[in-house]
PDB file of C-alpha atoms in Angstrom:
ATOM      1  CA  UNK A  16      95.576  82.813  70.489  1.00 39.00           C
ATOM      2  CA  UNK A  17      99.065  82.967  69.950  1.00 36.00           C
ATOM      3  CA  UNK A  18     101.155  80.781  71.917  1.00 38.00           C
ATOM      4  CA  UNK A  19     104.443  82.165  73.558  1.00 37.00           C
ATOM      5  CA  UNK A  20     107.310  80.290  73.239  1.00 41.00           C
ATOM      6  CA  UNK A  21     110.375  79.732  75.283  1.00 42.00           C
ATOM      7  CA  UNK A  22     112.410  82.200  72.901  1.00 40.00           C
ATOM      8  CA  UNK A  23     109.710  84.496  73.007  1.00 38.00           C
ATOM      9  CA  UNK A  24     109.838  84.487  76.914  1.00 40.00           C
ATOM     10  CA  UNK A  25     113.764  85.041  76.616  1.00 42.00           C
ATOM     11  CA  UNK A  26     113.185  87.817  74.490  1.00 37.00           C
ATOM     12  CA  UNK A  27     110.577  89.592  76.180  1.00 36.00           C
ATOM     13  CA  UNK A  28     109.644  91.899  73.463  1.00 32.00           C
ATOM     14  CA  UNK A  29     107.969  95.310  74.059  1.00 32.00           C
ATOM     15  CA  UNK A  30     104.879  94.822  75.799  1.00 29.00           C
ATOM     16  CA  UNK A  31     102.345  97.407  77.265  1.00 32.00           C
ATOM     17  CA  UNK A  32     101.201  97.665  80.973  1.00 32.00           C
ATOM     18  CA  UNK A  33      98.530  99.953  80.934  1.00 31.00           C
ATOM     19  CA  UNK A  34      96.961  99.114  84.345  1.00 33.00           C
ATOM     20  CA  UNK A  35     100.438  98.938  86.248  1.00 32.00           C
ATOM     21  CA  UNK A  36     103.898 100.166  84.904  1.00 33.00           C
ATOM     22  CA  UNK A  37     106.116  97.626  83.923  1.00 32.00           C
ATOM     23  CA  UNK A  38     108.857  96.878  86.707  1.00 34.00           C
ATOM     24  CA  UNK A  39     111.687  95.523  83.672  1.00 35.00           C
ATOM     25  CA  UNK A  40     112.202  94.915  80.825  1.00 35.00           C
ATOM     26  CA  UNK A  41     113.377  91.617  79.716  1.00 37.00           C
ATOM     27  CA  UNK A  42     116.287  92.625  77.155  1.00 36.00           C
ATOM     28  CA  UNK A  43     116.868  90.326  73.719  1.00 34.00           C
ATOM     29  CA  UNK A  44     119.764  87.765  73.683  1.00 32.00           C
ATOM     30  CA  UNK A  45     121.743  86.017  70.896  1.00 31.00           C
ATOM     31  CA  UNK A  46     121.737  82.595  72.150  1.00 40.00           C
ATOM     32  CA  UNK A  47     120.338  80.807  74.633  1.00 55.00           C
ATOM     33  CA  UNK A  48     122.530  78.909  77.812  1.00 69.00           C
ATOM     34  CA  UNK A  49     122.051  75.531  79.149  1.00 84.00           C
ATOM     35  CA  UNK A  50     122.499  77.505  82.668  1.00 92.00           C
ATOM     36  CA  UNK A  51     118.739  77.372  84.937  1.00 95.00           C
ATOM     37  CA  UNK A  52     116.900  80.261  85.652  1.00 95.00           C
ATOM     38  CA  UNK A  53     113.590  80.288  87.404  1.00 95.00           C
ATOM     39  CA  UNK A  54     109.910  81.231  86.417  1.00 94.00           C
ATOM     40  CA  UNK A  55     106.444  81.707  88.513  1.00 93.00           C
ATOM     41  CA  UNK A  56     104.784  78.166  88.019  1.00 91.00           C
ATOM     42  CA  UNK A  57     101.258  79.669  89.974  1.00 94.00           C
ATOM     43  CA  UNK A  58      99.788  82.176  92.262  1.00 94.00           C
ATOM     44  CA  UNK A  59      97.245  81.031  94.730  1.00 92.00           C
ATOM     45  CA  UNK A  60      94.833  83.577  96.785  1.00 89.00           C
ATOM     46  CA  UNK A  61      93.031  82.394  99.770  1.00 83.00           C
ATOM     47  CA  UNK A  62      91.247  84.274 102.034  1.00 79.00           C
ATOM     48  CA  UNK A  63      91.680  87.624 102.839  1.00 77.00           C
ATOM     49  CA  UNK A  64      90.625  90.951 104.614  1.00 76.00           C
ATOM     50  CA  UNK A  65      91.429  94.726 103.936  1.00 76.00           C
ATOM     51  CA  UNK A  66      94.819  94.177 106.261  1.00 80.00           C
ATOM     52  CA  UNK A  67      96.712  91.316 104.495  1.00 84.00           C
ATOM     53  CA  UNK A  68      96.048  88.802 101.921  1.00 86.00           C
ATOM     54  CA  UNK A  69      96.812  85.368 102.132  1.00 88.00           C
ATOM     55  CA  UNK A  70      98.814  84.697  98.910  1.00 93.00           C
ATOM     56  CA  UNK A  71     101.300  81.806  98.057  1.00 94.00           C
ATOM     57  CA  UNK A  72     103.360  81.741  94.636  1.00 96.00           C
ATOM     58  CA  UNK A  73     105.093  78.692  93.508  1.00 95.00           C
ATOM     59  CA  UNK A  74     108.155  79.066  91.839  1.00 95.00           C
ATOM     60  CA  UNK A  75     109.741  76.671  88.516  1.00 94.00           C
ATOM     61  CA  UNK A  76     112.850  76.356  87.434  1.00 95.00           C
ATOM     62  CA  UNK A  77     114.000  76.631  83.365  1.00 93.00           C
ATOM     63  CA  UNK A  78     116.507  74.320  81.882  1.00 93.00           C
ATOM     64  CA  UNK A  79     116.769  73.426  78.127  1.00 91.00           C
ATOM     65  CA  UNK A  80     117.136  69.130  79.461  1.00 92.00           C
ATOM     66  CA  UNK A  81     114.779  70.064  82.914  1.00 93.00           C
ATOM     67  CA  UNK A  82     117.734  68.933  84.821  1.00 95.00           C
ATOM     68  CA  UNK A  83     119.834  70.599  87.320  1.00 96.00           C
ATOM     69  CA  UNK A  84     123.366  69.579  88.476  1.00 96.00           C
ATOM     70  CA  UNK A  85     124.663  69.748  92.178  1.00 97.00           C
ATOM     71  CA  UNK A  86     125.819  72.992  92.504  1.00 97.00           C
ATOM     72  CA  UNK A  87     123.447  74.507  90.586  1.00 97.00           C
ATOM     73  CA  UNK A  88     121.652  78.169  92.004  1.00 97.00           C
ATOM     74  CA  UNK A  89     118.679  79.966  90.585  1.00 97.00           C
ATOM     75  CA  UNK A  90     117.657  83.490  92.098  1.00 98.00           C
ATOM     76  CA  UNK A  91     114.470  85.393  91.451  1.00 97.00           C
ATOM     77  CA  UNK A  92     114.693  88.915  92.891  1.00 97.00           C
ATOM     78  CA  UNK A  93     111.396  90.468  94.722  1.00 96.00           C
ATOM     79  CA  UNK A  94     110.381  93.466  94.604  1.00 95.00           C
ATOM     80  CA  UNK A  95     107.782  93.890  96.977  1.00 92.00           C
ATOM     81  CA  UNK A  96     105.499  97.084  98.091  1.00 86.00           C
ATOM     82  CA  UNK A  97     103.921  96.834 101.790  1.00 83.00           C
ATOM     83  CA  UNK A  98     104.971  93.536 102.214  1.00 86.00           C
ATOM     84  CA  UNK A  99     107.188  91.594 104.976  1.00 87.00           C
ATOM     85  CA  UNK A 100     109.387  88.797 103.289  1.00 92.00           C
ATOM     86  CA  UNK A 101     107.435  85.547 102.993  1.00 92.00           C
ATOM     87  CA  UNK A 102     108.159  82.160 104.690  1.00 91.00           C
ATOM     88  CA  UNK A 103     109.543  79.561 102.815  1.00 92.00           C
ATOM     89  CA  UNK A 104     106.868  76.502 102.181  1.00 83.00           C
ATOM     90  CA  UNK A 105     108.637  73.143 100.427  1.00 80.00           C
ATOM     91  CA  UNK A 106     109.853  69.738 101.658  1.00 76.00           C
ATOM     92  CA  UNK A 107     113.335  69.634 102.840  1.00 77.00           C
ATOM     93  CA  UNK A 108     114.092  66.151 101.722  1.00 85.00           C
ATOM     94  CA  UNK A 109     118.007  67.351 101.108  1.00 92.00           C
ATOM     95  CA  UNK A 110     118.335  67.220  97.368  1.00 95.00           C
ATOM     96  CA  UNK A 111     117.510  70.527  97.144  1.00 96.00           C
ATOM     97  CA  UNK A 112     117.059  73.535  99.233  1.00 95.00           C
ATOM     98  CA  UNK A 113     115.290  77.250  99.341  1.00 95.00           C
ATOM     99  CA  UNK A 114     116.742  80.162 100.966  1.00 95.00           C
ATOM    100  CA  UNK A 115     115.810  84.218 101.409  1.00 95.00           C
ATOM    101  CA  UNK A 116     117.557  86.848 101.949  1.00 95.00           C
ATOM    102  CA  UNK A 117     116.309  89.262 104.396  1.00 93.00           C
ATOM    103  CA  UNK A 118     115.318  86.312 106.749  1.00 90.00           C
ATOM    104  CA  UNK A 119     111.616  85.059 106.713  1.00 89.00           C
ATOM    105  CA  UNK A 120     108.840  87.109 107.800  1.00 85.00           C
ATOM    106  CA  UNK A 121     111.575  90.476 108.303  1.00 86.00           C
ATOM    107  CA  UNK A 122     110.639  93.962 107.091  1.00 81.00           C
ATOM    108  CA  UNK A 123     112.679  95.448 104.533  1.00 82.00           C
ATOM    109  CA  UNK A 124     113.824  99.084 103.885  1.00 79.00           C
ATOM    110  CA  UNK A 125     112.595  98.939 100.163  1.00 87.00           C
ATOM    111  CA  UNK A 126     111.017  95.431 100.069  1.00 88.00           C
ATOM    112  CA  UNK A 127     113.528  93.866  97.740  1.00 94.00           C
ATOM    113  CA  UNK A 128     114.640  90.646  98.811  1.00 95.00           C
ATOM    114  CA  UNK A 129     116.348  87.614  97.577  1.00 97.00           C
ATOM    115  CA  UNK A 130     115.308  83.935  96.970  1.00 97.00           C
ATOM    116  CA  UNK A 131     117.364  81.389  95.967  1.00 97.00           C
ATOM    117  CA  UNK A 132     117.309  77.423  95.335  1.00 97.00           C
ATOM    118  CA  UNK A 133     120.407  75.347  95.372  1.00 96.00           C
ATOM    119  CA  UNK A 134     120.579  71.438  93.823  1.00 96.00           C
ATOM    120  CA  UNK A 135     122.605  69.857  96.458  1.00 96.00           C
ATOM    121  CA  UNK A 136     122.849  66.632  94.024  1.00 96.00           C
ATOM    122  CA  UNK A 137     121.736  66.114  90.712  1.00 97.00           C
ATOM    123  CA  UNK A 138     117.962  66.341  90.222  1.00 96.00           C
ATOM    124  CA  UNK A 139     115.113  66.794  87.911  1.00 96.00           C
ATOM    125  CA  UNK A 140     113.101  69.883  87.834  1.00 94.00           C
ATOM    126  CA  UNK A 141     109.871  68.485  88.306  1.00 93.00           C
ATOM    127  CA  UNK A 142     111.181  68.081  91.919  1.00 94.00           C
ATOM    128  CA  UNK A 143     110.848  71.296  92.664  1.00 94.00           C
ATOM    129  CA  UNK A 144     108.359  72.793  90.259  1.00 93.00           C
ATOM    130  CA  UNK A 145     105.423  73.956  91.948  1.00 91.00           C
ATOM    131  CA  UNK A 146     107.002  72.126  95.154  1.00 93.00           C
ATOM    132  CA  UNK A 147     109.032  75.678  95.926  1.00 95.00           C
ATOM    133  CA  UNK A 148     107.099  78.264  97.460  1.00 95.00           C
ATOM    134  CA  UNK A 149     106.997  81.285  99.073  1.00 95.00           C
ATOM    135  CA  UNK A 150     104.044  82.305 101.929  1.00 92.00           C
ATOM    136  CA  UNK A 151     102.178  85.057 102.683  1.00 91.00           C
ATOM    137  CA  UNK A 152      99.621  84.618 105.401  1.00 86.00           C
ATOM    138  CA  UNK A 153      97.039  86.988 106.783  1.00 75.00           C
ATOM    139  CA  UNK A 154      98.060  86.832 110.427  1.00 72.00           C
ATOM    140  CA  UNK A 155      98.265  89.764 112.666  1.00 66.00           C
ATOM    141  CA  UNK A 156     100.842  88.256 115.036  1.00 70.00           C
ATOM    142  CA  UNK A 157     104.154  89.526 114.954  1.00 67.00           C
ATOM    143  CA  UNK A 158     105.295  86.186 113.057  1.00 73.00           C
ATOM    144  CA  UNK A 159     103.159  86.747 110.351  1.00 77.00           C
ATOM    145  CA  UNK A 160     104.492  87.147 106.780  1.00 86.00           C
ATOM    146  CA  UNK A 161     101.745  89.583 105.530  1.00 85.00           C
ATOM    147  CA  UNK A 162     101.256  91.398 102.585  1.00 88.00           C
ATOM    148  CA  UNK A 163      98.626  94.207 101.677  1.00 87.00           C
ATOM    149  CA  UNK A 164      96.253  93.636  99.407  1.00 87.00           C
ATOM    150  CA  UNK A 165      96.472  96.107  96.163  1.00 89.00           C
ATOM    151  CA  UNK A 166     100.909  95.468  96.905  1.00 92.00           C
ATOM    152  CA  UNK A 167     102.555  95.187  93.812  1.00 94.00           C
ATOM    153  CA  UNK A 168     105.365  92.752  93.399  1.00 95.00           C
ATOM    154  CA  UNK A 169     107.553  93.001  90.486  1.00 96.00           C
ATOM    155  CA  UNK A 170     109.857  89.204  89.958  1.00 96.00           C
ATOM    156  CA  UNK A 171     113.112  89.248  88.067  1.00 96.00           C
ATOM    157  CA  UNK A 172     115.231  85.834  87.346  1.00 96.00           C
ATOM    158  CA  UNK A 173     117.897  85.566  84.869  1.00 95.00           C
ATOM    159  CA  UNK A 174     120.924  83.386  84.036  1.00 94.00           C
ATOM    160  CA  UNK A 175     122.727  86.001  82.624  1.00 93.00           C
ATOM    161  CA  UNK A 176     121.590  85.082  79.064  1.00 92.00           C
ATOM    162  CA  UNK A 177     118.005  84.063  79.529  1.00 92.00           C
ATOM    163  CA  UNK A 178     115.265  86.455  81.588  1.00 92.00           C
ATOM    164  CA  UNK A 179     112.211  85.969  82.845  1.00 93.00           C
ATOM    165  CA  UNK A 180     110.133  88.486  84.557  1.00 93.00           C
ATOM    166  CA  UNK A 181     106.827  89.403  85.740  1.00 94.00           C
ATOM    167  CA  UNK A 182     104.591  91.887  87.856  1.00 96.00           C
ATOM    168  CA  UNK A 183     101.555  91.297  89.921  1.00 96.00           C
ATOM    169  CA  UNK A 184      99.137  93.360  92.063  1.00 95.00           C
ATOM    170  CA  UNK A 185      98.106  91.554  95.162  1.00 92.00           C
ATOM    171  CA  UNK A 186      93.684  91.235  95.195  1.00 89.00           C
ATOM    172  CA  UNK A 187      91.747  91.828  98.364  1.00 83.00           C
ATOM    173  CA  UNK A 188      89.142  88.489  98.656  1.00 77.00           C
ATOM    174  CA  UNK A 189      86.380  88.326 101.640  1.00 64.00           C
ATOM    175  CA  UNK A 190      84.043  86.199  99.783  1.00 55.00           C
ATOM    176  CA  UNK A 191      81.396  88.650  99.578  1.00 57.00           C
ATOM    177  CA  UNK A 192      79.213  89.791  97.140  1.00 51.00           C
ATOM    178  CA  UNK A 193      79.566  93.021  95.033  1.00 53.00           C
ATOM    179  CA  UNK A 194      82.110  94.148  98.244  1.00 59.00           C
ATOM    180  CA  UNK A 195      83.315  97.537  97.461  1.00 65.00           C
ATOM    181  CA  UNK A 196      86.712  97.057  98.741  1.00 70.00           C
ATOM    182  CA  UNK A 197      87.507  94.099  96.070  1.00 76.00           C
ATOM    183  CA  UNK A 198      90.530  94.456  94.400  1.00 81.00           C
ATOM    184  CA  UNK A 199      91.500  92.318  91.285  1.00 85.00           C
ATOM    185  CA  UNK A 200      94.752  90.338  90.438  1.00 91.00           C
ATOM    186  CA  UNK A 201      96.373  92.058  87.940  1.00 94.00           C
ATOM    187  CA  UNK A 202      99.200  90.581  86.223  1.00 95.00           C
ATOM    188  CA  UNK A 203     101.810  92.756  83.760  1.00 95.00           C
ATOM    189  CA  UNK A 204     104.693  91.167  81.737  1.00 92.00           C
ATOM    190  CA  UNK A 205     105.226  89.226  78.420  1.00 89.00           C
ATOM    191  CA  UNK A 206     103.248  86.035  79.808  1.00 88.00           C
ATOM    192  CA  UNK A 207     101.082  85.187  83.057  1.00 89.00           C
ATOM    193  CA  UNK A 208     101.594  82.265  85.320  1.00 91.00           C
ATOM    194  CA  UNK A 209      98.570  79.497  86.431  1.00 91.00           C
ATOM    195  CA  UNK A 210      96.000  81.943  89.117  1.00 90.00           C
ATOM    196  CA  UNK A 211      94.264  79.646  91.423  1.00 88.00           C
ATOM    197  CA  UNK A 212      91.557  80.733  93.871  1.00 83.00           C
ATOM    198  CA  UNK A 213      90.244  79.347  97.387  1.00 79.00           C
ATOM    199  CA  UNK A 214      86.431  79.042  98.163  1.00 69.00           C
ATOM    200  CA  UNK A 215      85.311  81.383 100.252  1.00 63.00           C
ATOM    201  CA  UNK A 216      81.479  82.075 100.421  1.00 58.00           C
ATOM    202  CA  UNK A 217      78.793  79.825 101.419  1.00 52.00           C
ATOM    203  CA  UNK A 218      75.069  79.044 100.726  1.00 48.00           C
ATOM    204  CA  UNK A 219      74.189  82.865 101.191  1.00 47.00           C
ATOM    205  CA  UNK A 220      77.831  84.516 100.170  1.00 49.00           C
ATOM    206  CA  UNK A 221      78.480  83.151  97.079  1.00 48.00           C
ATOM    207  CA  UNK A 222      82.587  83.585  96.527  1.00 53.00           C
ATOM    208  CA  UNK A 223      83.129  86.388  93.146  1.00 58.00           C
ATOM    209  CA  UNK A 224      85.721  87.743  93.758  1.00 67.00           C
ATOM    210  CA  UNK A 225      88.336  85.368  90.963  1.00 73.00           C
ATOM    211  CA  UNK A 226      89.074  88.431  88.394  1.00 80.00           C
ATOM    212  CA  UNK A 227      92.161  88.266  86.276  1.00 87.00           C
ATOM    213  CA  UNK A 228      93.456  90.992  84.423  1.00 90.00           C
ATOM    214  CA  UNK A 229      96.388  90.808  82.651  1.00 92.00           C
ATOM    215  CA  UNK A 230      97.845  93.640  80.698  1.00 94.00           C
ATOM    216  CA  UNK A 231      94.658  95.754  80.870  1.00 92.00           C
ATOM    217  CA  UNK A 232      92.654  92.497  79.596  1.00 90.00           C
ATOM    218  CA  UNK A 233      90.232  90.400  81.629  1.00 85.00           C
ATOM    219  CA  UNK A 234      91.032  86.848  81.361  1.00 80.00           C
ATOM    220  CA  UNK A 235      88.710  85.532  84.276  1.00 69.00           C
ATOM    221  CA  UNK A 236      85.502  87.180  85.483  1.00 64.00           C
ATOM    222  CA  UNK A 237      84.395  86.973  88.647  1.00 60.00           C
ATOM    223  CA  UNK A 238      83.126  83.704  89.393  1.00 56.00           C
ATOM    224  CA  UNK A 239      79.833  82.124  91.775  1.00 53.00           C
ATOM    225  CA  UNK A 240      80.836  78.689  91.276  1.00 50.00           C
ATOM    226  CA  UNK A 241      81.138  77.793  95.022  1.00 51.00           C
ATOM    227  CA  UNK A 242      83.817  74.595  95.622  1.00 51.00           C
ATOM    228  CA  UNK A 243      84.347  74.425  92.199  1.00 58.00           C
ATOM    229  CA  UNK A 244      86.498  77.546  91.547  1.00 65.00           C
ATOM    230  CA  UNK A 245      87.956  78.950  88.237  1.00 69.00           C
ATOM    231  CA  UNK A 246      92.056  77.734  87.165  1.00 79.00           C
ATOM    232  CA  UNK A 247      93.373  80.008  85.086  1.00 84.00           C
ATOM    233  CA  UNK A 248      95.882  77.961  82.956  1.00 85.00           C
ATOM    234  CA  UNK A 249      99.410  79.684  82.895  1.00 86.00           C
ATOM    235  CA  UNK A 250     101.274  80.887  79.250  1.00 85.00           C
ATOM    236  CA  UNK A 251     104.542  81.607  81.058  1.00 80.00           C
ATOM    237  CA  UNK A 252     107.101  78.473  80.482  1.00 63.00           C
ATOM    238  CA  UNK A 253     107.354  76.677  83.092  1.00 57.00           C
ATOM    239  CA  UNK A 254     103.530  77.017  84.477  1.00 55.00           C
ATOM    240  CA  UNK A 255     102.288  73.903  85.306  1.00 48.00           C
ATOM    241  CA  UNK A 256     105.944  72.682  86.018  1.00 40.00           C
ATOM    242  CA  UNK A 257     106.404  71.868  82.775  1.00 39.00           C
ATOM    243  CA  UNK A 258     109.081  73.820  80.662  1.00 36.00           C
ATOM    244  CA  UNK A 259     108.825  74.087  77.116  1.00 35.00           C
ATOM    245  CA  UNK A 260     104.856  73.763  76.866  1.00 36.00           C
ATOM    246  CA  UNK A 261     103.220  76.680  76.844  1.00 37.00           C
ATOM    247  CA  UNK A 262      99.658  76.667  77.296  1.00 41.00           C
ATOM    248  CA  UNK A 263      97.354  79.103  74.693  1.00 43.00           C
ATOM    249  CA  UNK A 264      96.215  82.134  76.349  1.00 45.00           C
ATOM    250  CA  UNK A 265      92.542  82.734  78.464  1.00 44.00           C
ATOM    251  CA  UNK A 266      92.694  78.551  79.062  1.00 49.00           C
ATOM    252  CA  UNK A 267      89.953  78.301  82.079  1.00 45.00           C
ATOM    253  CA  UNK A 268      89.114  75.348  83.817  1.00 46.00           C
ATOM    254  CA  UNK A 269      87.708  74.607  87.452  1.00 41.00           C
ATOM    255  CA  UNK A 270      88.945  72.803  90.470  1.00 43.00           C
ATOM    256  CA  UNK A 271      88.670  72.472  93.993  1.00 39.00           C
TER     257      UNK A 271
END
């Protein structure tokens, strides 16, 4: 497989979406910029029902030395369909810090919203790689950050030289067993982050429900392998938390 590089994620050459529209189009640059922007590092889908879908994405930051100064701001902009904004899940040790705008867990007129992280002193993006994320859970309370399974959410970051984006359609999980009502992650865009799965069946359910598709192609079938549930390995730069090493495509492996 052809491995996608970071100038090939900059560029983000025509690609086709044949299972859900593209929401941009990353245009070509001349030159790159020592400015960060950010990436999706991984998606994780825990359990779920036909109402909401507990989903988490962590977020990575792109820098050609993986540092950032004090000062520094990246922004990814979310574009989100039957969705309240998420809460905000990372450690607020001070050196850095993650912000939304609408506020947490608010409803939106057209489900854009805003997040950014700020370097409030030097640092090293591996401190916030993976460590950033946002939070849907599949409450029903009035606090709960849900989103609807089949929601599509289109991500946009940029510098203003270098773009990343991405587009991905929320699955529906129970755990069961040939369920009717499953619903697939499907993934659109130039390069797909790292999809992890929860357990969720037992001796009698067994949990297949872990299908990838990305740009009409399935990279992970449905799986039955109880605790021990399919990773599939991101392509996008940054996946993992590591920038500049991207990973060939359809690399599976399992883990807890």
């Amino acid at each position: 497989m052809t491995q996608i590089s970071r100038r090939t994620l900059a560029k983000g050459a025509a690609w086709a979406a044949p299972v859900v529209a593209a929401s941009a189009v990353v245009p070509a640059y001349a030159s790159s910029s020592d400015k960060p922007y950010g990436a999706i590092c991984d998606l994780f889908f825990g359990s779920g029902n036909v109402n909401a879908q507990r989903t988490t994405i962590g977020l990575s930051v792109i820098t050609p030395n993986g540092m950032m100064k004090k000062g520094d701001t990246v922004s990814w902009v979310f574009d989100a369909t039957s969705a309240r904004v998420p809460g905000l899940n990372y450690s607020q040790n001070g050196r850095w810090s993650l912000s939304v705008t609408p506020p947490e867990r608010s409803r939106t007129a057209d489900g854009k919203f805003t997040v950014t992280l700020t370097a409030n002193t030097d640092i090293s993006t591996s401190e916030v790689n993976c460590v950033a994320r946002l939070l849907w859970d599949n409450g029903s309370s009035a606090n709960s950050s849900n989103i609807d399974p089949g929601s599509h959410i289109s991500v946009v970051s940029s510098n203003g030289t270098e773009s990343y984006n991405v587009g991905v359609t929320i699955p529906l999980r129970d755990g069961k067993v040939n369920n009717s009502r499953y619903k697939p992650v499907i993934i659109d865009g130039p390069c797909y982050p790292t999809v992890k799965f929860s357990y969720l069946g037992n001796s009698t359910r067994l949990n297949r429900d872990t299908k990838v598709i990305f740009n009409g192609k399935e990279y992970l079938p449905n799986s039955d392998d109880r605790n021990n549930q399919p990773v599939l390995r991101g392509t996008c730069e940054g996946s993992e938390g590591v920038a500049g090493t991207p990973r060939s495509a359809g690399d599976i492996s399992t883990g807890g």
